[in-house]
Amino acid sequence: LADGGRPLQSYLIYTTEDINSTHGDTDLIAALGEPLTPTKPHGGPVCIVSAADAAGPGGLVPGGACACDVSVEPNRSYNFTIEASNGVLRSGLSDQAPSVFVPARVPLSPPEPPSAIRVEGGFAAELRWFGPATAGGLPLLSWKIGILGPSTDADPCSAPNGCGESGSTATDVQREVTVSCAAAITAAQGPCSSIAWAPLLVPESREVAYGARVDGLQADAKYCFVLAASNAVGTGRWSRASSPVWTPVAPPVAPLNLVATVTLDKKHRVMVTVTWECGRSRAGSGSLAAFHIML
């Protein structure tokens, strides 16, 4: 298809957010029946597509349909205009398409897993991560933390839906913890934070630091953690799994019902026989090796 004596090369797509406002001059021109001249957005085209890529199955023919996909932000309305280019000159802007509203959506899956640090001397983990304050076109309300484990194997963790870094079989989330965005920001930035976090990645300009503490972990077990963001529409998908965290070995349960009885041994010496009951086994304490008796 030739346009202006040269083959049509590309289309330039422009977009502006549809903001409802009234201006006296515009209303006056419209009342007089004068056609409005489209104004080109100051930011330039949001997309440039070659004519061959935009053409439909029938190729570039007069009156033929063309199309392309344009990346936009949700929960906003947009106006679109297009101009054609033959590599030397441009056609000028087309008539503006009817405004289109892109609805809000659930947040996308976090691009990076959280950093997980074991709390020394306790059965808990501190999590830190960077994330946006808004997602899906709406403010974030909370974060969900998925707990993978406990387990005692040495295989790397994998996230739900097959998203683990190792690409192995998906592991189900055993427990979920929900923390509000305000609480997560306070946990990461407050003076009571119990860890020194050295992130590997530099946050983007619109990202903030979040944090949370996960308590109630079993002793001598491996845990991994995944994240999902929530807004008013719903909750997004889980992130990839964090690096594994191992909790320390737990002490055994103290003996019960201790009784000391005076007796005589075979040589008629006075002895004291001490009896007791073993405490119930505690997860993560390992096999009982010995008892220590103190006088």
GROMACS .gro file of C-alpha atoms in nm:
model
  295
    1LEU     CA    1   0.000   0.000   0.000
    2ALA     CA    2   0.151   0.334  -0.109
    3ASP     CA    3   0.068   0.655   0.070
    4GLY     CA    4   0.205   0.988  -0.055
    5GLY     CA    5   0.403   0.817  -0.329
    6ARG     CA    6   0.597   0.598  -0.086
    7PRO     CA    7   0.508   0.266   0.078
    8LEU     CA    8   0.339   0.296   0.413
    9GLN     CA    9   0.595   0.209   0.678
   10SER     CA   10   0.447   0.247   1.026
   11TYR     CA   11   0.168   0.364   1.251
   12LEU     CA   12   0.219   0.581   1.559
   13ILE     CA   13  -0.029   0.532   1.843
   14TYR     CA   14  -0.094   0.812   2.092
   15THR     CA   15  -0.293   0.796   2.411
   16THR     CA   16  -0.412   1.038   2.676
   17GLU     CA   17  -0.599   0.976   2.997
   18ASP     CA   18  -0.964   1.074   2.973
   19ILE     CA   19  -1.009   1.345   3.235
   20ASN     CA   20  -1.358   1.495   3.252
   21SER     CA   21  -1.312   1.873   3.238
   22THR     CA   22  -1.482   2.165   3.062
   23HIS     CA   23  -1.314   2.463   2.900
   24GLY     CA   24  -1.512   2.763   2.780
   25ASP     CA   25  -1.327   2.794   2.448
   26THR     CA   26  -1.388   2.428   2.361
   27ASP     CA   27  -1.757   2.453   2.445
   28LEU     CA   28  -1.790   2.767   2.233
   29ILE     CA   29  -1.627   2.608   1.929
   30ALA     CA   30  -1.845   2.299   1.965
   31ALA     CA   31  -2.157   2.517   1.991
   32LEU     CA   32  -2.064   2.693   1.667
   33GLY     CA   33  -2.028   2.361   1.491
   34GLU     CA   34  -1.656   2.404   1.431
   35PRO     CA   35  -1.467   2.072   1.415
   36LEU     CA   36  -1.213   2.022   1.691
   37THR     CA   37  -0.855   1.977   1.574
   38PRO     CA   38  -0.689   1.687   1.761
   39THR     CA   39  -0.385   1.792   1.961
   40LYS     CA   40  -0.087   1.561   1.974
   41PRO     CA   41   0.004   1.443   2.327
   42HIS     CA   42   0.322   1.603   2.461
   43GLY     CA   43   0.480   1.269   2.557
   44GLY     CA   44   0.497   1.137   2.200
   45PRO     CA   45   0.359   0.804   2.078
   46VAL     CA   46   0.318   0.522   2.327
   47CYS     CA   47   0.369   0.266   2.054
   48ILE     CA   48   0.514   0.255   1.701
   49VAL     CA   49   0.420  -0.052   1.499
   50SER     CA   50   0.532  -0.138   1.150
   51ALA     CA   51   0.261  -0.139   0.888
   52ALA     CA   52   0.331  -0.502   0.803
   53ASP     CA   53   0.289  -0.610   1.169
   54ALA     CA   54  -0.030  -0.409   1.210
   55ALA     CA   55  -0.192  -0.542   0.894
   56GLY     CA   56  -0.454  -0.814   0.913
   57PRO     CA   57  -0.449  -1.150   0.730
   58GLY     CA   58  -0.532  -0.979   0.402
   59GLY     CA   59  -0.226  -0.753   0.418
   60LEU     CA   60  -0.214  -0.376   0.369
   61VAL     CA   61  -0.510  -0.289   0.148
   62PRO     CA   62  -0.727   0.023   0.138
   63GLY     CA   63  -0.997  -0.015   0.402
   64GLY     CA   64  -0.822  -0.318   0.552
   65ALA     CA   65  -0.822  -0.371   0.926
   66CYS     CA   66  -0.508  -0.314   1.132
   67ALA     CA   67  -0.444  -0.372   1.502
   68CYS     CA   68  -0.180  -0.372   1.775
   69ASP     CA   69  -0.168  -0.415   2.153
   70VAL     CA   70  -0.084  -0.119   2.379
   71SER     CA   71   0.028  -0.151   2.740
   72VAL     CA   72  -0.183   0.060   2.979
   73GLU     CA   73  -0.244   0.099   3.352
   74PRO     CA   74  -0.565  -0.043   3.503
   75ASN     CA   75  -0.845   0.159   3.661
   76ARG     CA   76  -0.807   0.443   3.411
   77SER     CA   77  -0.983   0.571   3.100
   78TYR     CA   78  -0.789   0.634   2.780
   79ASN     CA   79  -0.835   0.813   2.449
   80PHE     CA   80  -0.644   0.690   2.144
   81THR     CA   81  -0.541   0.854   1.819
   82ILE     CA   82  -0.321   0.721   1.537
   83GLU     CA   83  -0.117   0.868   1.254
   84ALA     CA   84   0.045   0.694   0.957
   85SER     CA   85   0.400   0.743   0.837
   86ASN     CA   86   0.568   0.666   0.504
   87GLY     CA   87   0.915   0.735   0.645
   88VAL     CA   88   0.923   1.094   0.517
   89LEU     CA   89   0.597   1.255   0.624
   90ARG     CA   90   0.316   1.175   0.862
   91SER     CA   91  -0.055   1.186   0.796
   92GLY     CA   92  -0.159   1.387   1.099
   93LEU     CA   93  -0.374   1.252   1.378
   94SER     CA   94  -0.681   1.043   1.307
   95ASP     CA   95  -1.016   1.106   1.469
   96GLN     CA   96  -1.009   1.016   1.835
   97ALA     CA   97  -1.146   0.674   1.925
   98PRO     CA   98  -1.423   0.656   2.186
   99SER     CA   99  -1.285   0.658   2.538
  100VAL     CA  100  -1.213   0.311   2.680
  101PHE     CA  101  -1.203   0.228   3.052
  102VAL     CA  102  -0.950  -0.030   3.173
  103PRO     CA  103  -1.094  -0.184   3.494
  104ALA     CA  104  -0.892  -0.244   3.808
  105ARG     CA  105  -0.750  -0.591   3.855
  106VAL     CA  106  -0.584  -0.802   4.121
  107PRO     CA  107  -0.212  -0.726   4.174
  108LEU     CA  108   0.045  -0.908   3.968
  109SER     CA  109   0.267  -1.169   4.126
  110PRO     CA  110   0.566  -1.009   4.306
  111PRO     CA  111   0.868  -1.031   4.073
  112GLU     CA  112   1.107  -1.132   4.352
  113PRO     CA  113   1.069  -1.363   4.654
  114PRO     CA  114   1.109  -1.224   5.007
  115SER     CA  115   1.436  -1.235   5.195
  116ALA     CA  116   1.396  -1.472   5.490
  117ILE     CA  117   1.619  -1.450   5.799
  118ARG     CA  118   1.595  -1.683   6.096
  119VAL     CA  119   1.547  -1.519   6.433
  120GLU     CA  120   1.836  -1.627   6.652
  121GLY     CA  121   1.732  -1.828   6.955
  122GLY     CA  122   1.368  -1.851   6.851
  123PHE     CA  123   1.136  -2.046   6.626
  124ALA     CA  124   1.047  -1.753   6.403
  125ALA     CA  125   1.159  -1.588   6.079
  126GLU     CA  126   1.185  -1.224   5.974
  127LEU     CA  127   1.087  -1.143   5.615
  128ARG     CA  128   1.186  -0.836   5.414
  129TRP     CA  129   1.093  -0.735   5.060
  130PHE     CA  130   1.039  -0.440   4.829
  131GLY     CA  131   0.704  -0.378   4.662
  132PRO     CA  132   0.472  -0.109   4.526
  133ALA     CA  133   0.222   0.092   4.727
  134THR     CA  134  -0.041   0.050   4.453
  135ALA     CA  135  -0.103  -0.237   4.213
  136GLY     CA  136  -0.379  -0.328   3.972
  137GLY     CA  137  -0.486   0.038   3.968
  138LEU     CA  138  -0.571   0.044   4.340
  139PRO     CA  139  -0.383   0.093   4.668
  140LEU     CA  140  -0.250  -0.225   4.824
  141LEU     CA  141  -0.436  -0.325   5.139
  142SER     CA  142  -0.234  -0.619   5.266
  143TRP     CA  143   0.019  -0.889   5.191
  144LYS     CA  144  -0.034  -1.260   5.229
  145ILE     CA  145   0.263  -1.469   5.339
  146GLY     CA  146   0.249  -1.835   5.243
  147ILE     CA  147   0.450  -2.075   5.459
  148LEU     CA  148   0.600  -2.376   5.282
  149GLY     CA  149   0.697  -2.639   5.537
  150PRO     CA  150   0.790  -2.768   5.781
  151SER     CA  151   1.008  -3.024   5.608
  152THR     CA  152   1.338  -3.192   5.681
  153ASP     CA  153   1.461  -3.269   5.329
  154ALA     CA  154   1.749  -3.090   5.165
  155ASP     CA  155   1.574  -3.016   4.835
  156PRO     CA  156   1.521  -2.649   4.744
  157CYS     CA  157   1.177  -2.506   4.807
  158SER     CA  158   0.931  -2.463   4.526
  159ALA     CA  159   0.639  -2.225   4.513
  160PRO     CA  160   0.273  -2.304   4.440
  161ASN     CA  161   0.161  -2.327   4.076
  162GLY     CA  162   0.503  -2.456   3.974
  163CYS     CA  163   0.672  -2.118   4.019
  164GLY     CA  164   0.970  -2.236   4.223
  165GLU     CA  165   1.319  -2.137   4.114
  166SER     CA  166   1.417  -2.500   4.084
  167GLY     CA  167   1.122  -2.582   3.858
  168SER     CA  168   1.047  -2.888   4.070
  169THR     CA  169   0.705  -3.016   4.174
  170ALA     CA  170   0.490  -2.750   4.343
  171THR     CA  171   0.467  -2.758   4.721
  172ASP     CA  172   0.140  -2.659   4.886
  173VAL     CA  173   0.123  -2.366   5.122
  174GLN     CA  174   0.075  -2.514   5.469
  175ARG     CA  175  -0.025  -2.192   5.643
  176GLU     CA  176  -0.103  -1.831   5.553
  177VAL     CA  177  -0.037  -1.513   5.747
  178THR     CA  178  -0.194  -1.180   5.645
  179VAL     CA  179  -0.028  -0.851   5.736
  180SER     CA  180  -0.161  -0.506   5.652
  181CYS     CA  181   0.052  -0.276   5.438
  182ALA     CA  182   0.082  -0.024   5.721
  183ALA     CA  183   0.203  -0.292   5.963
  184ALA     CA  184   0.448  -0.430   5.704
  185ILE     CA  185   0.598  -0.086   5.642
  186THR     CA  186   0.635  -0.028   6.016
  187ALA     CA  187   0.800  -0.369   6.061
  188ALA     CA  188   1.060  -0.291   5.795
  189GLN     CA  189   1.139   0.068   5.893
  190GLY     CA  190   1.061   0.087   6.265
  191PRO     CA  191   1.329   0.105   6.536
  192CYS     CA  192   1.211  -0.229   6.679
  193SER     CA  193   1.333  -0.424   6.375
  194SER     CA  194   1.551  -0.703   6.510
  195ILE     CA  195   1.759  -0.772   6.196
  196ALA     CA  196   1.999  -0.586   5.971
  197TRP     CA  197   1.875  -0.640   5.615
  198ALA     CA  198   2.117  -0.602   5.323
  199PRO     CA  199   1.901  -0.636   5.009
  200LEU     CA  200   2.064  -0.769   4.694
  201LEU     CA  201   1.852  -0.554   4.458
  202VAL     CA  202   1.808  -0.178   4.445
  203PRO     CA  203   1.439  -0.087   4.478
  204GLU     CA  204   1.261   0.097   4.201
  205SER     CA  205   1.162   0.459   4.259
  206ARG     CA  206   0.800   0.378   4.349
  207GLU     CA  207   0.875   0.079   4.569
  208VAL     CA  208   0.874   0.076   4.948
  209ALA     CA  209   1.028  -0.163   5.199
  210TYR     CA  210   0.799  -0.415   5.373
  211GLY     CA  211   0.862  -0.657   5.656
  212ALA     CA  212   0.689  -0.916   5.871
  213ARG     CA  213   0.768  -1.167   6.144
  214VAL     CA  214   0.635  -1.522   6.120
  215ASP     CA  215   0.613  -1.698   6.456
  216GLY     CA  216   0.509  -2.049   6.555
  217LEU     CA  217   0.760  -2.241   6.346
  218GLN     CA  218   0.856  -2.593   6.447
  219ALA     CA  219   1.205  -2.672   6.571
  220ASP     CA  220   1.473  -2.836   6.355
  221ALA     CA  221   1.278  -2.790   6.033
  222LYS     CA  222   1.313  -2.617   5.698
  223TYR     CA  223   1.076  -2.341   5.584
  224CYS     CA  224   1.036  -2.130   5.271
  225PHE     CA  225   0.804  -1.835   5.218
  226VAL     CA  226   0.605  -1.688   4.929
  227LEU     CA  227   0.422  -1.357   4.891
  228ALA     CA  228   0.097  -1.237   4.733
  229ALA     CA  229  -0.037  -0.881   4.727
  230SER     CA  230  -0.403  -0.789   4.790
  231ASN     CA  231  -0.613  -0.488   4.691
  232ALA     CA  232  -0.987  -0.419   4.696
  233VAL     CA  233  -1.041  -0.648   4.395
  234GLY     CA  234  -0.865  -0.952   4.538
  235THR     CA  235  -0.534  -1.127   4.589
  236GLY     CA  236  -0.279  -1.194   4.319
  237ARG     CA  237  -0.068  -1.504   4.260
  238TRP     CA  238   0.216  -1.624   4.479
  239SER     CA  239   0.572  -1.513   4.420
  240ARG     CA  240   0.863  -1.751   4.380
  241ALA     CA  241   0.980  -1.914   4.701
  242SER     CA  242   1.240  -1.762   4.929
  243SER     CA  243   1.566  -1.927   5.020
  244PRO     CA  244   1.514  -2.192   5.290
  245VAL     CA  245   1.538  -2.111   5.660
  246TRP     CA  246   1.631  -2.379   5.917
  247THR     CA  247   1.505  -2.347   6.273
  248PRO     CA  248   1.724  -2.458   6.567
  249VAL     CA  249   1.691  -2.786   6.754
  250ALA     CA  250   1.449  -2.771   7.047
  251PRO     CA  251   1.529  -2.891   7.402
  252PRO     CA  252   1.349  -3.207   7.519
  253VAL     CA  253   1.048  -3.191   7.750
  254ALA     CA  254   1.138  -3.211   8.119
  255PRO     CA  255   1.068  -3.540   8.303
  256LEU     CA  256   0.745  -3.569   8.503
  257ASN     CA  257   0.635  -3.713   8.840
  258LEU     CA  258   0.979  -3.732   8.998
  259VAL     CA  259   0.986  -3.948   9.317
  260ALA     CA  260   1.282  -4.022   9.551
  261THR     CA  261   1.259  -4.333   9.777
  262VAL     CA  262   1.502  -4.441  10.052
  263THR     CA  263   1.616  -4.805  10.015
  264LEU     CA  264   1.898  -5.045  10.108
  265ASP     CA  265   2.120  -5.204   9.848
  266LYS     CA  266   2.256  -5.561   9.860
  267LYS     CA  267   2.536  -5.448  10.092
  268HIS     CA  268   2.285  -5.284  10.326
  269ARG     CA  269   2.397  -4.938  10.233
  270VAL     CA  270   2.142  -4.660  10.245
  271MET     CA  271   2.051  -4.552   9.891
  272VAL     CA  272   1.793  -4.332   9.728
  273THR     CA  273   1.606  -4.462   9.424
  274VAL     CA  274   1.491  -4.186   9.191
  275THR     CA  275   1.205  -4.261   8.949
  276TRP     CA  276   1.036  -4.041   8.689
  277GLU     CA  277   0.829  -4.044   8.374
  278CYS     CA  278   0.962  -3.933   8.039
  279GLY     CA  279   0.798  -3.622   7.897
  280ARG     CA  280   0.611  -3.643   7.573
  281SER     CA  281   0.825  -3.615   7.262
  282ARG     CA  282   0.860  -3.264   7.122
  283ALA     CA  283   0.889  -3.203   6.751
  284GLY     CA  284   1.237  -3.094   6.657
  285SER     CA  285   1.408  -3.212   6.978
  286GLY     CA  286   1.559  -3.523   6.822
  287SER     CA  287   1.617  -3.857   6.993
  288LEU     CA  288   1.661  -3.855   7.370
  289ALA     CA  289   2.023  -3.951   7.452
  290ALA     CA  290   2.059  -3.933   7.833
  291PHE     CA  291   1.924  -3.800   8.162
  292HIS     CA  292   2.126  -3.574   8.391
  293ILE     CA  293   2.052  -3.621   8.765
  294MET     CA  294   2.157  -3.348   9.006
  295LEU     CA  295   2.178  -3.381   9.385
   0.00000   0.00000   0.00000
